[in-house]
Structure formats: C-alpha cells, structure tokens
Coordinates of C-alpha atoms in Angstrom, one line a residue:
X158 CA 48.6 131.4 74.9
X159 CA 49.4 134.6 73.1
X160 CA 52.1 137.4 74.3
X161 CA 48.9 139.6 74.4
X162 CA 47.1 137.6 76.6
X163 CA 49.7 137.0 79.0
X164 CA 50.8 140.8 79.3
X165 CA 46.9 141.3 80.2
X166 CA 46.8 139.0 82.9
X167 CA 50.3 140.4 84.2
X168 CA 49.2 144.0 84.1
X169 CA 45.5 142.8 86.0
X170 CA 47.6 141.2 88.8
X171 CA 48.6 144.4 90.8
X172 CA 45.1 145.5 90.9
X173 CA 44.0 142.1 92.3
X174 CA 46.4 141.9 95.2
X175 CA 44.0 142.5 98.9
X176 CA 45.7 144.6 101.0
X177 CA 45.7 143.4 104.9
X178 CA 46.1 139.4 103.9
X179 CA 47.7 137.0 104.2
X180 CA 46.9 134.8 101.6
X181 CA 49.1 134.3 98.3
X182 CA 47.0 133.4 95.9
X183 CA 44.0 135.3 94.0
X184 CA 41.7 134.0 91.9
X185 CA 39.3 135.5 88.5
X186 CA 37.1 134.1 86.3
X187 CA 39.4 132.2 84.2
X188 CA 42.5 131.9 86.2
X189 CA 44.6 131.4 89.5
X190 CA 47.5 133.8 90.3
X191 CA 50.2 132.2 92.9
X192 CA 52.6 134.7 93.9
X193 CA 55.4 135.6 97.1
X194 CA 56.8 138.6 98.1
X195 CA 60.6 138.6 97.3
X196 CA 61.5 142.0 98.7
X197 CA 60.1 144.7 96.9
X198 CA 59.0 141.6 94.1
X199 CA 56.3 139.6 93.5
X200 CA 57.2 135.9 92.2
X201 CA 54.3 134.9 90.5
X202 CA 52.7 131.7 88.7
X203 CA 49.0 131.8 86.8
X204 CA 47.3 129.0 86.2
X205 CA 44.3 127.5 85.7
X206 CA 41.5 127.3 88.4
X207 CA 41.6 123.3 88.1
X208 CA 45.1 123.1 88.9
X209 CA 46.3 121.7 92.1
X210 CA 47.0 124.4 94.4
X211 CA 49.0 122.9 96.6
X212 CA 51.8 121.7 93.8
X213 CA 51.5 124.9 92.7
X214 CA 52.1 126.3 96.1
X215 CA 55.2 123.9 96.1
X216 CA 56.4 124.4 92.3
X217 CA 56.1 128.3 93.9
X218 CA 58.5 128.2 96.8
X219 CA 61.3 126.3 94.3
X220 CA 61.0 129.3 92.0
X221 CA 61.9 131.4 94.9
X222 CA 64.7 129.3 95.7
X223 CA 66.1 129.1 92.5
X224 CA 66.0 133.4 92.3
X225 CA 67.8 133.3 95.6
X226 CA 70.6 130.9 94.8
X227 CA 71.2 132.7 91.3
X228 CA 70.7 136.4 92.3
X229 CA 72.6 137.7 95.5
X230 CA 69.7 140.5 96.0
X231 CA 66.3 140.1 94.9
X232 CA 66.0 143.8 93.0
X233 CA 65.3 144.6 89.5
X234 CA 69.0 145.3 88.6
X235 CA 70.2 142.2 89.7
X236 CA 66.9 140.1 88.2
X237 CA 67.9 141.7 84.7
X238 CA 72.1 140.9 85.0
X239 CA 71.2 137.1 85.6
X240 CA 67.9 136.6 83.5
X241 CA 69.3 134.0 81.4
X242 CA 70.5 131.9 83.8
X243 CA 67.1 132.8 85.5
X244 CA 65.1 131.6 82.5
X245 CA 67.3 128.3 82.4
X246 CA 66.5 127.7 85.8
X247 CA 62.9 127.9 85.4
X248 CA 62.9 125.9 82.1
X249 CA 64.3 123.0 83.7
X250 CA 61.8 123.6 86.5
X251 CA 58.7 123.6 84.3
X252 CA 58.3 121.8 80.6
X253 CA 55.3 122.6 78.6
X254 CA 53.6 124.0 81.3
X255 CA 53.7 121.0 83.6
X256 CA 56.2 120.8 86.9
X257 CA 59.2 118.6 86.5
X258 CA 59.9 116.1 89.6
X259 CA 63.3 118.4 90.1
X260 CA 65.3 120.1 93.1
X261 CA 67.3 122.6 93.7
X262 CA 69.9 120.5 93.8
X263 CA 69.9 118.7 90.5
X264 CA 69.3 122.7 88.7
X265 CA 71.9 123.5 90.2
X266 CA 74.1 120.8 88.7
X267 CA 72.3 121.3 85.3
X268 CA 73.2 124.7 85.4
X269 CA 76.7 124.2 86.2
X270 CA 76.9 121.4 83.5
X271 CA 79.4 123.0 81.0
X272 CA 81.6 124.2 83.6
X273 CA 82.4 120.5 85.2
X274 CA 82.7 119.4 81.3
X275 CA 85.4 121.9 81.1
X276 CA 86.9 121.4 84.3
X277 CA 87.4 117.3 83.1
X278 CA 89.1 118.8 79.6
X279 CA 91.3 120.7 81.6
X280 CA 92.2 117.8 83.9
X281 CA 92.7 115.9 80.8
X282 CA 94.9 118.2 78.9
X283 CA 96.9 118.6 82.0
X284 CA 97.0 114.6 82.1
X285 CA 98.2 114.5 78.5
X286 CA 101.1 117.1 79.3
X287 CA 102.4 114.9 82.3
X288 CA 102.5 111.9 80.2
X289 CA 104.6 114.1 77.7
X290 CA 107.3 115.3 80.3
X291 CA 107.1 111.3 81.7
X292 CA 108.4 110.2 78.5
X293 CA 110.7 112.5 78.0
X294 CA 112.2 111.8 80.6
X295 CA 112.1 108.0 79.9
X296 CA 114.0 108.7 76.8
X297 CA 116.6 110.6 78.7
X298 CA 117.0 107.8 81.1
X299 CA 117.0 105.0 77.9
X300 CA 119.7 107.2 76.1
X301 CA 122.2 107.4 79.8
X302 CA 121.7 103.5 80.2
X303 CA 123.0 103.5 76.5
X304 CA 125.8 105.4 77.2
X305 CA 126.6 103.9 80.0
X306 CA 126.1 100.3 78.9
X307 CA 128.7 101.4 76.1
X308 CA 131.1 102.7 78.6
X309 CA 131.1 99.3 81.0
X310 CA 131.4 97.3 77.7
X311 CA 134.8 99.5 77.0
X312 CA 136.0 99.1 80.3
X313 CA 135.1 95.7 81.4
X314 CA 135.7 92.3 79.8
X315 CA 132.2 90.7 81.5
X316 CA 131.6 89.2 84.7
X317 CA 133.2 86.0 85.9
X318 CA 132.4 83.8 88.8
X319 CA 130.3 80.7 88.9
X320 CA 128.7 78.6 92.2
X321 CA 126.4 76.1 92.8
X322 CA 123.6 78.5 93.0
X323 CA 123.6 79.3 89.4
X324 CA 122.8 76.7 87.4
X325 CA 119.9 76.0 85.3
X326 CA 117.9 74.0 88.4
X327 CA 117.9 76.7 91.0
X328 CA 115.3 78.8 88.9
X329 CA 117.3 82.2 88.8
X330 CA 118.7 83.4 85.5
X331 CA 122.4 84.8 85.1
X332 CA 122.6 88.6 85.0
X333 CA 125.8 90.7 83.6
X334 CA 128.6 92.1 85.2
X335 CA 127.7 95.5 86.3
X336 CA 130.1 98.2 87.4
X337 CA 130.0 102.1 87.8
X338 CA 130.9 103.9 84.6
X339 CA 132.9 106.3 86.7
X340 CA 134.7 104.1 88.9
X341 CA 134.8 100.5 88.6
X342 CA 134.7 98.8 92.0
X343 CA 133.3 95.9 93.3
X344 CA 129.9 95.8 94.2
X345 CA 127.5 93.5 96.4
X346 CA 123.7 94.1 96.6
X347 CA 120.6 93.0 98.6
X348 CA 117.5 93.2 96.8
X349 CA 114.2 91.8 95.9
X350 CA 111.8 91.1 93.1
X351 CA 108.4 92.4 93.4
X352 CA 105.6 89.7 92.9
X353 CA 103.7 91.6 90.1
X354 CA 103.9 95.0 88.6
X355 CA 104.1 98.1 90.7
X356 CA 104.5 102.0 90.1
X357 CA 108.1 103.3 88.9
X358 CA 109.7 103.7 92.0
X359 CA 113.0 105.8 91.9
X360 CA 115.7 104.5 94.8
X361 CA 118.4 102.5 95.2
X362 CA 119.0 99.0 95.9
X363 CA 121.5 97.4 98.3
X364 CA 125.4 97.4 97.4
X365 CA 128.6 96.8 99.0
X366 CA 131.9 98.6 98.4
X367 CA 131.2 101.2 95.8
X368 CA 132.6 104.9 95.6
X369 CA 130.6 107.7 94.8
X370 CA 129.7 108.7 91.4
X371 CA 127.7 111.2 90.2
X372 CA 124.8 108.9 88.8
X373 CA 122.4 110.1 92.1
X374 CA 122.9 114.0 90.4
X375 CA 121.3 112.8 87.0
X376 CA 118.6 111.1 88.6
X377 CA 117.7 114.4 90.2
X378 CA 118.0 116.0 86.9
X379 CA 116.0 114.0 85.5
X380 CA 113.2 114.6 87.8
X381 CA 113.0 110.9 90.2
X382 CA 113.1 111.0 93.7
X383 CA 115.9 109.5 94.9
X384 CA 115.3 107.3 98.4
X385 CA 119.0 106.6 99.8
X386 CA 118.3 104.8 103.2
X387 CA 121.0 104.5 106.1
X388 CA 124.3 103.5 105.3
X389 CA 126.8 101.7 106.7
X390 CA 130.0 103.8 105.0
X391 CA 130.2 107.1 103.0
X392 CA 131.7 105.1 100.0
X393 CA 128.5 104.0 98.6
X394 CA 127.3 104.4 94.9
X395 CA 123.5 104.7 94.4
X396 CA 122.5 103.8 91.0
X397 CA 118.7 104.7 89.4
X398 CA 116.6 102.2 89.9
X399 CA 114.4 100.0 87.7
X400 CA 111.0 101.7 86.2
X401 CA 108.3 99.2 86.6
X402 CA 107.8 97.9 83.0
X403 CA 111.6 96.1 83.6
X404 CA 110.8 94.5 86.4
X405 CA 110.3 90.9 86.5
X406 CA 106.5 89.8 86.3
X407 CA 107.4 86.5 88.2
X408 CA 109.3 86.1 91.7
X409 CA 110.9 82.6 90.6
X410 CA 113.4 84.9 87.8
X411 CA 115.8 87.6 88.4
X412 CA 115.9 90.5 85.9
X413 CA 118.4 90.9 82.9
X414 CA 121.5 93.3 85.0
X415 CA 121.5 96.8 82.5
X416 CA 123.4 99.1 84.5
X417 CA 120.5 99.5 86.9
X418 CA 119.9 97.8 90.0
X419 CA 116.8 95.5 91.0
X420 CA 114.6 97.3 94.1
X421 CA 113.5 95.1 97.3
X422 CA 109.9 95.4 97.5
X423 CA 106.7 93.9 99.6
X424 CA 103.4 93.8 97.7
X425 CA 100.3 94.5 99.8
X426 CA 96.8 93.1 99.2
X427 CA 94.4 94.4 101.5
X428 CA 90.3 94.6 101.9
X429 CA 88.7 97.4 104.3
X430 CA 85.2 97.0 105.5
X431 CA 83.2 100.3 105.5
X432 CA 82.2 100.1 109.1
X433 CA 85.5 98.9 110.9
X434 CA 87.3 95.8 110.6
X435 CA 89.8 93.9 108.0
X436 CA 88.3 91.6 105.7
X437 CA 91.7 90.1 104.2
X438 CA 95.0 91.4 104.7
X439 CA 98.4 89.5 102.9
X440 CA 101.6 90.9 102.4
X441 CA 104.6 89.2 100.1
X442 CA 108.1 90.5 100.1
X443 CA 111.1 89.3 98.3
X444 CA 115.5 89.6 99.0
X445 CA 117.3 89.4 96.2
X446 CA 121.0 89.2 96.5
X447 CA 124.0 90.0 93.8
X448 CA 127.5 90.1 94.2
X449 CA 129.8 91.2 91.2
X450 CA 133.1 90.7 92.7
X451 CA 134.3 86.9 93.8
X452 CA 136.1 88.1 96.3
X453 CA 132.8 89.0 98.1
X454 CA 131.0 85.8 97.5
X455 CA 131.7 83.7 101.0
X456 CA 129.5 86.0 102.9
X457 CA 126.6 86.2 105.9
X458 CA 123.5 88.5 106.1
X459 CA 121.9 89.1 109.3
X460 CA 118.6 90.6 109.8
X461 CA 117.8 93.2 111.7
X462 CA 115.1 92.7 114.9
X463 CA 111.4 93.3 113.4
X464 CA 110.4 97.2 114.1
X465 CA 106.9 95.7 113.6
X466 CA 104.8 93.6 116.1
X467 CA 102.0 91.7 113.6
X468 CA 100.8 89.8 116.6
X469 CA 99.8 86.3 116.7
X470 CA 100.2 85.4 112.8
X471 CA 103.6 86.0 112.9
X472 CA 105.7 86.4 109.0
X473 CA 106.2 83.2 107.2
X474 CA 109.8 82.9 105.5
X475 CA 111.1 81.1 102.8
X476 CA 114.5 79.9 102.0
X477 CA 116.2 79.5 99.0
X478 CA 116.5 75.4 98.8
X479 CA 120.5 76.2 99.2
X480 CA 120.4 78.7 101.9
X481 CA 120.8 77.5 106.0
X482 CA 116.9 78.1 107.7
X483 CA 116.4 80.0 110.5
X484 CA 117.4 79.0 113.5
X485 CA 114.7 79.5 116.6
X486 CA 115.3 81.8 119.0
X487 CA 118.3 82.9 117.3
X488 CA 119.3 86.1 115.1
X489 CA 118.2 85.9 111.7
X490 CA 121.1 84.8 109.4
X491 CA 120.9 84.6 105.5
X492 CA 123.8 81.8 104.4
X493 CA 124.7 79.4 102.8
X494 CA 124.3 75.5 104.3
X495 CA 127.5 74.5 103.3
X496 CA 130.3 77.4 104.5
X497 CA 132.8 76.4 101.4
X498 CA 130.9 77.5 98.7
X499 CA 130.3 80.7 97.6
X500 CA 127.4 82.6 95.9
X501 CA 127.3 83.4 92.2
X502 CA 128.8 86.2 90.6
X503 CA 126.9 88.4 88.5
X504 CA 123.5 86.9 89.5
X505 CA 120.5 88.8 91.1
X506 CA 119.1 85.9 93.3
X507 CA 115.6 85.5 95.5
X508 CA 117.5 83.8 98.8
X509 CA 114.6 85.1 100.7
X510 CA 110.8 85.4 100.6
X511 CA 108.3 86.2 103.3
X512 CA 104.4 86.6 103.3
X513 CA 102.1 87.7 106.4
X514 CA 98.6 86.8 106.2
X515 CA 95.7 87.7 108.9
X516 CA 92.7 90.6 109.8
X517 CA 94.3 92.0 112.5
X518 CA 93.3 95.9 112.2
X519 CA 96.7 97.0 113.7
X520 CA 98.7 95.6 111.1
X521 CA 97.2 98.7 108.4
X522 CA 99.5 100.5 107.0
X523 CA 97.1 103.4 106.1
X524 CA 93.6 103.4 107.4
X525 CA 90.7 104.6 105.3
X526 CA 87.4 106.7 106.4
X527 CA 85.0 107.0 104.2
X528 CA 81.5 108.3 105.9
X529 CA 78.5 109.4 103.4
X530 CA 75.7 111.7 105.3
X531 CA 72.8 111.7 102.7
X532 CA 70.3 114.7 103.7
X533 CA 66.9 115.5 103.3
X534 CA 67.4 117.4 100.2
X535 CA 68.6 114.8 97.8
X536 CA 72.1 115.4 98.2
X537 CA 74.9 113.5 100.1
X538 CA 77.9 115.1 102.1
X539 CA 80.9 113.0 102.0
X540 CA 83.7 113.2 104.1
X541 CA 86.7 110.6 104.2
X542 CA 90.1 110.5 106.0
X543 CA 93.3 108.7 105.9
X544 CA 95.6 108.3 108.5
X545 CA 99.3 106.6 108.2
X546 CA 99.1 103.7 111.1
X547 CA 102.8 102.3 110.3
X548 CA 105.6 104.3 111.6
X549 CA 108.3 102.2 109.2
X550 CA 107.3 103.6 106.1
X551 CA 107.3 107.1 104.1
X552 CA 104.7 107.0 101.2
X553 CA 104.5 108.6 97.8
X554 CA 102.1 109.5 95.0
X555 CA 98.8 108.0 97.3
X556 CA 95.8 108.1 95.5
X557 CA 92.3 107.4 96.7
X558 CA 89.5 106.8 93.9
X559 CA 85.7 107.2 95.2
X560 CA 83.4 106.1 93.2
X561 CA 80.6 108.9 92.4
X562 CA 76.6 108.4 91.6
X563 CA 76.0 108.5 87.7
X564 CA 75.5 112.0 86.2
X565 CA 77.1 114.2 89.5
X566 CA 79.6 116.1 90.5
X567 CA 81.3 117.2 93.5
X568 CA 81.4 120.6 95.1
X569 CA 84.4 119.9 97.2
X570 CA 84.3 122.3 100.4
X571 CA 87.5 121.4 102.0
X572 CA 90.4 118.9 101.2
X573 CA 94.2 118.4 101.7
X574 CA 96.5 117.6 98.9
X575 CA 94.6 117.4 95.5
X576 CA 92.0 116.7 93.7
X577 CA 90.5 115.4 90.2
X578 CA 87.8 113.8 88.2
X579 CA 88.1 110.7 86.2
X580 CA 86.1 110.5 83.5
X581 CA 86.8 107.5 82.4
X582 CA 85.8 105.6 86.0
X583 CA 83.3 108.5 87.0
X584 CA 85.4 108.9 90.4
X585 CA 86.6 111.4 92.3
X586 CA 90.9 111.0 92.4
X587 CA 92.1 112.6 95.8
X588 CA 96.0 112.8 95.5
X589 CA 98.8 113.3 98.0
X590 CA 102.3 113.7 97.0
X591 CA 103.9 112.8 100.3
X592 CA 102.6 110.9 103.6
X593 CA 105.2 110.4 106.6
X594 CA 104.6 110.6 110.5
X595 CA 107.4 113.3 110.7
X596 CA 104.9 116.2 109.8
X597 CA 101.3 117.3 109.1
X598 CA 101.1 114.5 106.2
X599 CA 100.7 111.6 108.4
X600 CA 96.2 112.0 108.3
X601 CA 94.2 114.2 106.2
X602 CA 90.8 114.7 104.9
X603 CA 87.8 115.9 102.6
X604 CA 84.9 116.8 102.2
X605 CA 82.5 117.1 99.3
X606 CA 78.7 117.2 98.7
X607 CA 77.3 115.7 95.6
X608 CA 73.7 114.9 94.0
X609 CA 72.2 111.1 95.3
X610 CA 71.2 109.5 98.6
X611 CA 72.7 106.1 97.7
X612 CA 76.0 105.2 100.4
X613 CA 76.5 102.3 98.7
X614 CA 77.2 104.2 95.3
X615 CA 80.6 105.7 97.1
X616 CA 82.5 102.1 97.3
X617 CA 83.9 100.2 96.5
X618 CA 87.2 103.1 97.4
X619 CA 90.3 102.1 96.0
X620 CA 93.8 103.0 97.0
X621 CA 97.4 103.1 95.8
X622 CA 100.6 103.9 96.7
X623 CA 104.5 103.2 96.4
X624 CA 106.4 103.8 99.6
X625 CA 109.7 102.9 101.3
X626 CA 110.2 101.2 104.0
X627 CA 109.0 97.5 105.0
X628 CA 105.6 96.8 106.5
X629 CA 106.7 93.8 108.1
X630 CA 110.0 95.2 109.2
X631 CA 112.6 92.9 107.1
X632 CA 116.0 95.1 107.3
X633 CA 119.6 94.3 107.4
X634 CA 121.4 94.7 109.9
X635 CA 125.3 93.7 109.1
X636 CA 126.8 91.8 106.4
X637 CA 130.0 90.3 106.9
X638 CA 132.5 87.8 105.5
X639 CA 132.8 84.3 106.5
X640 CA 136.0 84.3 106.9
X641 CA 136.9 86.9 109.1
X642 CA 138.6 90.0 108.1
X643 CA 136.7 94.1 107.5
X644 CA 132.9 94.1 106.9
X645 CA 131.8 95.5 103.6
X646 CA 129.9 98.6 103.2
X647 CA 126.5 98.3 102.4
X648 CA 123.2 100.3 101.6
X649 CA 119.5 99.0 101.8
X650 CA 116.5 100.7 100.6
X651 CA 113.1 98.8 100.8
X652 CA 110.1 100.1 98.7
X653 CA 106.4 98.9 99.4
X654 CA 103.7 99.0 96.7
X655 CA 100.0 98.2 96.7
X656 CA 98.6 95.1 94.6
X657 CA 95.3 95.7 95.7
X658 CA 93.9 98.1 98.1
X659 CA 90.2 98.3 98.9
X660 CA 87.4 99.7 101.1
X661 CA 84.2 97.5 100.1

C-alpha cells in the first residue's frame, strides 16, 4: 500500500465517524476502520472487510494499552516526545500486517531490553572490581605471612615436643611451631577442620596464654571481619584466620601451621521443600586441638551444656581412638584415656567430630519462603522471605539464588539488603551482608514480578552463607590442667558454613 493511499483513507476517516453511537468501527467499500477514543484522540486500525473483527477489536484495545503505559497523557505533545518508542511498541505488536500472539507484558520487556543488558554489564564490571580489591588484599595478607614467617624463623629455633598422638598411625600430620611475631608466648588452641571447602571466613581460632599483639589491627586494615568470641582472660592474641583455599579438603589431616590458625567449623547440608517440611537435614562439625608449649600438654576440655535442643536425634560424637569417651549423664570432657601422657606439640589435631542427622523443621537455621503468584496477565509476582530460626548464630555474606524463566527479567518492587542478576545461571542473587536476631536483620523479604506463569521455573532456590556460632551448640566451657595448678586463658570462635543449601 502506498503513502498516498494510506493518507486518503486517514483523511476520509473523520468524515465517517456517526455522531450519537456507540459503535467503534465504520465500514466503506473497500475497507474497515477500528478505532477508540483516547481523550481528545482517535486510536485507529484499517483493515480489510474480511478480517476478523473481533481480533481486531482485541489487537485494538492492546494498542491502547501500549499508548497508555508509554505516554503519561494521551495528547498530541506527548504522542510526538515518545513516537519512537511508540512505533517500536506497535512493531512488535503487528509484523507484516498480521497480529503477533504478544502482551503487554512481554513489549514491555522487549522494550526495556537494552536497559537490563546494561544493568548485567554494570553488575559485571562492578563484579570484576571486587575481585580486583579481593586480591589485593590477598597479596597483602601473602606478603605479612612472609614477613612474619621470617620473623618466627629469626626468633624461634622450631617446635619441640612429641606424644603418642603424633605418629604416622593416628592420621594427623605434624604442623610447625607457631608463635606471635610480637611476643613469643605459649599458645594452646581448640579448633576444627571443616569437612570440604567453605567461604574465607575471617576470625580467630582457640588459644591459650597469648598477649596481645597488634595482628587483629592489620586484619581490619586489610578489610576482614574479625569475629573474637568471649574470652576467658584479657591476655589473648587473635591471629587472622585461614582463607578457604588453605584449608584442608579432608577431615582425617590437619593443615600445614603458617603463622595462621586453623578455624572450628560445622558444615550444613540441608533440603527445603517448597510447601513446608525438611526433606534431609545433616550437620558435621570438627575440634581440632594444638598446643605449642609442653608445658601445656597434660590438659582437660570440658564442653559447655548444648544451647540447642535438636530433639529426639540427638548429636552423634566421635572420639579420637586415643581420647576417653563420653561418659553418660556426665559433663562432657575431651582427655586423654591414659592421664600420663600428654598431647603433641606443634600438632593441629581432630580429637573431636560430631554429625546430627534428621527432618525435624525446628532444627533450621534459616528458613526459606519462596511463594510465586502467577496472574492472569502472563506474568508472575514473586515474593520470598527468610527468617533466622537459630538464636546461636550471627550470619554473614547470605546469598539466595532464584532461578528465573528463560528470556525475563525482574522488576523488583520492594526488597531488603541487595540485589543482582547472574548472567551466567539466569538467577536473580538477593544478598545480605549481616543476619543476627539482635536487630531488624533477623527476617526480610522481596518482591518482584517477572514474565511466565510457570512456579516450578523459580526452584530449585539455593542458599549460602558463612556464620559464627555452632548450630548444634558445641562450646567450651573451661580448660584446665590435669594436674592442678591456674587454668589457662583461652578463646573460641566457631564458624558455620553451608555445603549445600536448597529449596526444591
């Protein structure tokens, strides 16, 4: 069809509109005009008299709907500022002359294509920068080991000491002598090994007898977070902790001692169902124990009372083959069977493990909402909460994924924390720093609408965090000497990771 002939047919159509009607359609000898009122507009389609006129009625009313969500006021001066997005609009709405099975909905996201494209770059770029300043500050913390490994190699002559415990068949490897590079003094530490990899996790482990140094200020400097739980005694030395790449991939072996202290930690594994309900729950912990001075070595742990109630499946421990069992009914002692010997020198070693199976709903740590509303307009309205269930821990850097529908995006109406897009996975990533039940942290929520009326597409949701604490409430409560005499000063700080987290 020429320009001529369609600026004829639009210059006949105010002549053919009846006055006093109500219809919205007119017919001539060759065509069909469709049109609405829009204000002081007409919206009009011509076709052809064999058309269908009630898809054209339809195909009409979208038109109208498109001019409303694009322009704030239907006038002329507005039609003209937005007549390119206007004509985009309508292009995706009608190809060749023939209606495209569209909504408003999916224009809309056409339409707003290029900015979510540049909204992922940006994400992105800003991804790219925070690795930069994470290995930076890795470096930094390489160089100070350095140093500082230089500086006990100048002031020590290596660590001395030797048991039962640390020979070749117990399992545990021998770790080096390790004392502060400002002021040597003896140290003892409970720890343990984490069961698989986990998130760098800045803290401190457990030591006995050391002074203060200055070691907790760099940390700071260098950006970590630095988790000192209750201690027993001011004169207590918090070294930086291990990143996660140096920890041990295996329980069975302690790490190689570089200045830097091993972190106790419980792995969680834990499946969700959507509607209510656990569908597997285990937790694993680990204590590790090193002592650096022998005059330390002829010692007893006791545990503190469980903060945590995991009802009938109570925890399952695990003693080191040389270390006294549990007695029943009895406070919780870590030891040695026979009294006379003492425990290595210089060696990190697993005298405890402890695991916690079971679907008891009470025993979450952090409970997971995840409700998808689809509506009659193609579209889906999301909204999912979290809530922290255990009191014992504080939890960092949580990050729930949802999965999205293939080729849509968010509009996210309301959230705490933050929120991103993950290209790579297609997923929405909603970030909070910091979740504790001593302020506003401890639930929060969001709510987004995308394109798709498929629930299903929105899990599995996955979660992750590092926190400190212990789920199952393993603490210490004393350590003191066998023989009699002062109790050494201690520290304990307990970190929690996920292995795998899940909401199917």
């Amino acid at each position: 069809m020429t320009r001529t002939r369609i600026e004829s047919l639009l210059a006949s159509f105010p002549k053919l509109i009846p006055a006093n009607t109500q219809h919205t359609s007119v017919e001539t000898s060759d065509v069909r005009y469709v049109y609405q009122p829009l204000e002081d507009l007409y919206i009009l389609l011509i076709t052809n008299k064999a058309s269908n006129i009630l898809q054209d009625i339809d195909t009409l009313h979208l038109f109208a709907r498109v001019v409303s969500d694009i322009c704030k006021n239907a006038d002329e001066r507005e039609i003209l500022k937005h007549s390119f997005e206007l004509l985009g609009a309508f292009d995706e709405v009608v190809s060749m002359g023939y209606r495209e099975n569209v909504n408003l909905m999916q224009v809309r996201s056409v339409l707003e294509m290029e900015s979510h494209e540049e909204k992922i770059q940006e994400i992105i770029a800003r991804n790219k920068e925070a690795e930069a300043k994470e290995e930076l500050k890795r470096r930094a913390k390489q160089l100070e080991m350095q140093r500082r490994e230089q500086q006990r190699r100048v002031a020590t002559s290596g660590g001395g000491g030797s048991s039962y415990l640390g020979g070749g068949n117990s399992g545990y490897s021998p770790v080096s002598h390790f004392d502060a590079p400002e002021a040597p003094a003896p140290i003892t530490r409970v720890a343990s090994t984490p069961v698989v990899h986990a998130p760098a996790f800045k803290g401190a482990g457990m030591k006995l007898g050391g002074k203060k140094t200055k070691q907790a200020e760099l940390i700071g400097a260098l950006g970590g977070n630095v988790l000192a739980s209750s201690m027993a005694s001011p004169d207590v030395s918090v070294p930086p902790t291990p990143s996660a790449s140096s920890q041990p991939s295996s329980p069975g072996h302690a790490q190689k001692h570089d200045g830097r202290g091993s972190l106790p930690e419980e792995q969680i594994s834990l499946s969700l169902l959507r509607d209510g309900g656990v569908q597997s729950m285990e937790l694993k912990g680990d204590m590790n124990l090193q002592i650096s001075d022998a005059a330390l070595t002829h010692l007893r742990i006791a545990l503190s009372a469980p903060a945590t109630d995991l009802g009938e499946h109570r925890l399952q421990f695990k003693q080191h083959p040389n270390v006294a069992k549990f007695i029943p009914g009895q406070e919780r002692i870590v030891a040695l069977k026979d009294p006379s010997r003492a425990f290595p020198v210089g060696q990190s070693l697993a005298v405890l493990k402890w695991r916690y199976a079971g679907t008891d709903e009470s025993n979450v740590p952090l409970s997971i909402n995840c409700w998808p509303s689809p509506s009659n307009d193609g579209t889906c309205e999301v909204s999912i909460e979290y809530e922290l269930e255990n009191e014992n821990v504080t939890l960092y850097d949580v990050v729930i994924s949802i999965p999205l529908p293939t080729g849509s995006y968010p509009t996210v109406s309301s959230h705490t924390g933050e929120w991103s897009l993950d290209p790579g996975s297609h997923s929405l990533a909603w970030s909070i720093p910091h979740v504790t039940v001593a302020d506003d942290t401890r639930s929060g929520s969001m709510i987004f609408t995308i394109g798709g009326d498929d629930v299903s597409a929105f899990f599995p949701v996955q979660v992750s965090f590092v926190g400190q604490g212990s789920l199952a409430g393993v603490g210490v409560a004393s350590v003191s000497k066998i023989a009699g005499g002062d109790d050494p000063a201690f520290s304990v700080d307990a970190v929690v990771a996920t292995e795998e987290y899940l909401v199917v």
